[in-house]
CSV table of C-alpha atoms in Angstrom, one decimal:
chain,number,residue,atom,x,y,z
A,252,MET,CA,103.6,92.4,123.0
A,253,ALA,CA,104.5,94.5,119.9
A,254,TYR,CA,101.8,96.3,117.8
A,255,PHE,CA,102.0,96.1,114.1
A,256,PRO,CA,102.3,99.5,112.5
A,257,LEU,CA,99.7,100.1,109.9
A,258,PHE,CA,98.9,103.4,108.0
A,259,VAL,CA,95.3,103.6,107.3
A,260,ASN,CA,93.3,106.2,105.2
A,261,LEU,CA,90.8,107.7,107.4
A,262,SER,CA,89.6,110.4,105.2
A,263,ASN,CA,85.8,110.7,105.7
A,264,LYS,CA,85.6,107.4,107.4
A,265,GLN,CA,83.8,107.0,110.7
A,266,VAL,CA,85.5,107.2,114.0
A,267,LEU,CA,83.7,106.7,117.3
A,268,ILE,CA,85.0,108.3,120.5
A,269,VAL,CA,83.2,107.3,123.7
A,270,GLY,CA,84.1,109.9,126.4
A,271,GLY,CA,84.7,113.5,126.6
A,272,GLY,CA,88.0,114.1,128.6
A,273,ASP,CA,91.5,114.7,128.0
A,274,VAL,CA,92.3,111.6,126.1
A,275,SER,CA,89.4,112.3,123.7
A,276,PHE,CA,90.6,115.8,123.2
A,277,ARG,CA,94.1,114.7,122.3
A,278,GLN,CA,93.0,112.0,119.9
A,279,ILE,CA,90.3,114.0,118.2
A,280,SER,CA,92.8,116.7,117.4
A,281,THR,CA,94.9,113.9,115.7
A,282,PHE,CA,91.9,112.3,113.9
A,283,LEU,CA,91.0,115.8,112.4
A,284,ALA,CA,94.5,116.2,110.8
A,285,PHE,CA,93.7,112.9,109.1
A,286,GLU,CA,90.2,114.1,107.8
A,287,ALA,CA,88.2,111.5,109.8
A,288,ASN,CA,84.5,112.0,110.4
A,289,ILE,CA,84.1,111.7,114.3
A,290,THR,CA,81.3,110.9,116.5
A,291,ILE,CA,81.6,111.5,120.3
A,292,ILE,CA,79.3,110.0,122.8
A,293,ALA,CA,79.6,111.6,126.3
A,294,ASP,CA,77.5,113.3,128.9
A,295,SER,CA,79.7,116.3,129.0
A,296,LEU,CA,82.9,117.6,127.3
A,297,ILE,CA,85.7,119.4,128.9
A,298,PRO,CA,86.0,123.0,127.6
A,299,GLU,CA,88.8,122.4,125.1
A,300,LEU,CA,86.9,119.7,123.6
A,301,GLU,CA,83.8,121.9,123.5
A,302,THR,CA,85.9,124.3,121.6
A,303,ILE,CA,87.0,121.8,118.8
A,304,VAL,CA,83.4,120.5,118.4
A,305,SER,CA,82.0,123.9,117.9
A,306,ALA,CA,84.8,124.9,115.4
A,307,TYR,CA,84.7,121.6,113.5
A,308,ASP,CA,80.9,120.9,113.6
A,309,PHE,CA,81.0,119.9,110.0
A,310,LYS,CA,83.4,117.0,110.9
A,311,ILE,CA,82.2,116.2,114.4
A,312,LYS,CA,78.9,114.9,115.6
A,313,TYR,CA,78.4,115.0,119.4
A,314,ILE,CA,75.8,112.8,121.0
A,315,LYS,CA,75.2,114.3,124.5
A,316,GLN,CA,74.2,111.1,126.3
A,317,SER,CA,75.6,109.0,129.1
A,318,PRO,CA,77.5,106.2,127.2
A,319,THR,CA,75.6,102.8,127.3
A,320,ILE,CA,75.6,99.8,125.1
A,321,ASP,CA,72.2,100.7,124.3
A,322,VAL,CA,73.1,103.9,122.8
A,323,LEU,CA,75.8,102.3,120.7
A,324,GLU,CA,73.4,100.0,119.4
A,325,LYS,CA,71.1,102.6,118.2
A,326,LEU,CA,74.0,104.4,116.1
A,327,ASP,CA,73.2,104.7,112.4
A,328,CYS,CA,76.7,103.8,111.3
A,329,LEU,CA,79.3,101.2,111.9
A,330,PRO,CA,82.5,103.0,112.7
A,331,THR,CA,86.1,102.2,111.3
A,332,LEU,CA,87.7,102.6,114.7
A,333,VAL,CA,86.4,103.1,118.3
A,334,ILE,CA,88.2,104.8,121.3
A,335,ALA,CA,86.7,103.6,124.5
A,336,ALA,CA,87.9,106.6,126.7
A,337,THR,CA,85.6,106.9,129.6
A,338,GLN,CA,86.8,106.9,133.1
A,339,ASP,CA,84.8,103.7,133.6
A,340,ALA,CA,87.0,100.8,133.0
A,341,THR,CA,84.1,98.3,133.1
A,342,LEU,CA,82.2,100.3,130.4
A,343,ASN,CA,85.2,100.5,128.4
A,344,ALA,CA,85.6,96.7,128.5
A,345,SER,CA,81.9,96.4,127.6
A,346,ILE,CA,82.5,98.8,124.5
A,347,TYR,CA,85.5,96.5,123.4
A,348,ASP,CA,83.3,93.2,123.8
A,349,PHE,CA,80.4,94.9,121.9
A,350,TYR,CA,82.5,95.9,118.8
A,351,ALA,CA,84.6,92.8,118.9
A,352,THR,CA,81.6,90.8,117.6
A,353,LYS,CA,81.4,93.3,114.8
A,354,ASN,CA,85.1,93.1,113.7
A,355,VAL,CA,85.8,96.7,114.6
A,356,LEU,CA,89.1,97.7,116.0
A,357,VAL,CA,88.8,99.3,119.5
A,358,GLU,CA,91.5,101.2,121.7
A,359,ASN,CA,90.6,100.6,125.3
A,360,ILE,CA,92.4,103.2,127.3
A,361,SER,CA,91.8,101.2,130.6
A,362,ASN,CA,93.2,97.7,129.6
A,363,ARG,CA,95.8,96.6,127.1
A,364,ALA,CA,94.6,93.1,127.3
A,365,LYS,CA,91.3,94.3,125.7
A,366,CYS,CA,92.8,96.6,123.3
A,367,ASP,CA,93.3,96.2,119.3
A,368,PHE,CA,95.4,99.2,118.7
A,369,ILE,CA,97.1,102.1,120.4
A,370,PHE,CA,97.9,105.5,119.5
A,371,PRO,CA,101.6,106.1,118.3
A,372,ALA,CA,103.6,109.4,118.9
A,373,ILE,CA,103.0,111.0,115.5
A,374,ILE,CA,104.9,113.3,113.4
A,375,LYS,CA,103.0,114.6,110.4
A,376,ARG,CA,104.4,117.0,107.7
A,377,GLY,CA,102.3,117.1,104.8
A,378,ASP,CA,101.8,113.5,103.4
A,379,VAL,CA,105.0,112.5,105.4
A,380,VAL,CA,103.9,110.6,108.6
A,381,CYS,CA,105.9,108.8,111.2
A,382,GLY,CA,104.4,106.8,114.0
A,383,ILE,CA,106.4,105.8,117.0
A,384,SER,CA,105.3,103.3,119.6
A,385,SER,CA,106.6,101.6,122.8
A,386,SER,CA,103.5,99.2,122.6
A,387,GLY,CA,102.1,101.1,125.3
A,388,LYS,CA,104.8,100.6,127.9
A,389,SER,CA,106.4,104.0,128.2
A,390,PRO,CA,105.1,107.1,126.5
A,391,LEU,CA,108.4,108.8,127.5
A,392,VAL,CA,110.3,106.4,125.2
A,393,SER,CA,108.1,107.2,122.3
A,394,GLN,CA,108.4,110.9,122.9
A,395,PHE,CA,112.2,110.7,123.3
A,396,ILE,CA,112.5,108.9,119.9
A,397,LYS,CA,110.0,111.3,118.3
A,398,GLY,CA,112.2,114.2,119.4
A,399,LEU,CA,115.3,112.6,117.9
A,400,VAL,CA,113.4,112.1,114.4
A,401,GLU,CA,112.0,115.6,114.3
A,402,SER,CA,115.3,117.1,114.9
A,403,SER,CA,117.0,115.3,112.0
A,404,MET,CA,114.0,115.6,109.6
A,405,PRO,CA,114.3,118.4,107.1
A,406,GLU,CA,111.7,121.1,107.5
A,407,ASN,CA,110.6,121.0,103.9
A,408,ILE,CA,110.5,117.1,103.8
A,409,SER,CA,106.8,117.4,102.7
A,410,ASP,CA,107.9,119.4,99.7
A,411,ILE,CA,110.7,116.9,98.9
A,412,ASN,CA,108.1,114.2,99.1
A,413,GLU,CA,105.9,115.8,96.5
A,414,HIS,CA,108.9,116.4,94.2
A,415,MET,CA,110.0,112.8,94.5
A,416,ASP,CA,106.4,111.7,93.5
A,417,GLU,CA,106.9,113.5,90.3
A,418,VAL,CA,110.4,112.2,89.7
A,419,TYR,CA,109.2,108.7,90.5
A,420,LYS,CA,106.7,108.9,87.6
A,421,ALA,CA,109.4,110.2,85.2
A,422,VAL,CA,111.8,107.5,86.2
A,423,GLN,CA,109.3,104.7,85.7
A,424,GLN,CA,108.5,105.9,82.2
A,425,SER,CA,112.2,106.4,81.3
A,426,ILE,CA,114.1,103.5,82.8
A,427,SER,CA,113.1,99.8,82.5
A,428,ASP,CA,115.7,98.3,84.5
A,429,PRO,CA,114.6,97.9,88.3
A,430,SER,CA,118.2,98.3,89.7
A,431,LYS,CA,119.0,101.4,87.5
A,432,ARG,CA,115.6,102.8,88.6
A,433,ALA,CA,116.4,102.3,92.3
A,434,GLN,CA,119.9,103.8,91.9
A,435,THR,CA,118.4,106.9,90.0
A,436,LEU,CA,115.7,107.5,92.4
A,437,ARG,CA,118.3,107.5,95.5
A,438,ALA,CA,120.7,109.8,93.5
A,439,ILE,CA,117.9,112.3,92.8
A,440,PHE,CA,116.7,112.1,96.3
A,441,THR,CA,120.1,112.7,97.8
A,442,ARG,CA,120.6,115.7,95.7
A,443,LEU,CA,117.2,117.2,96.6
A,444,ILE,CA,118.2,116.8,100.4
A,445,GLU,CA,121.6,118.4,99.7
A,446,ASP,CA,120.1,121.2,97.6
A,447,ASP,CA,117.2,121.9,99.9
A,448,ASN,CA,114.8,120.9,97.2
A,449,MET,CA,116.3,123.4,94.8
A,450,THR,CA,117.9,121.0,92.4
A,451,PRO,CA,117.1,122.5,88.9
A,452,ASP,CA,114.9,120.3,86.6
A,453,ASN,CA,117.5,120.2,83.9
A,454,GLU,CA,119.9,118.6,86.3
A,455,ILE,CA,117.3,116.0,87.3
A,456,ASP,CA,116.6,115.2,83.8
A,457,GLY,CA,120.3,114.8,83.2
A,458,ILE,CA,120.5,112.4,86.1
A,459,ILE,CA,117.6,110.3,84.5
A,460,GLY,CA,119.2,110.6,81.0
A,461,GLU,CA,122.6,109.1,82.1
A,462,ALA,CA,120.8,106.2,83.7
A,463,GLU,CA,119.1,105.5,80.4
A,464,LEU,CA,122.3,105.0,78.5
């Protein structure tokens, strides 16, 4: 079964992670890059996770308790996403069942049959984000493709993306024909890639001006 790729704004949204091991450590590191507010429930944390919790205490709330459904019921928030990452497959399944009744998406690391989403291999450069997935079948496939994409992606793609945001607004205001708009944006983007984002503004204005004629 293939998973649908969906990019979600997690800024200041609640993410619940149940478990304090290696999986939780890797996923929390990723969630922090997307500015989520994180709650961890675990009776203990691996040292690397303790370090992150201490450094990001303004974004991470740690509840030091053995995870149970009773503990989940007493939480004062309904999370946007839940990661069931304990070493107890039965508990992970119970967490999935508990939040399924609340229409909350859960990643159950123990059982793909009871799992609403999976973590892709992620490339993030500023606001440019690529997610690559083998639908949980082979992380090696995802990592291989990630390497190919990273090796071909310009290092300054985030800066080019910001530049294109400004260009898009100017093109929208200046060119009414959708076909000409698309052609102009492609032409400018190609120049920015070729010029390492150093194309002078007057040349960009000239490309827009020619399309207006």
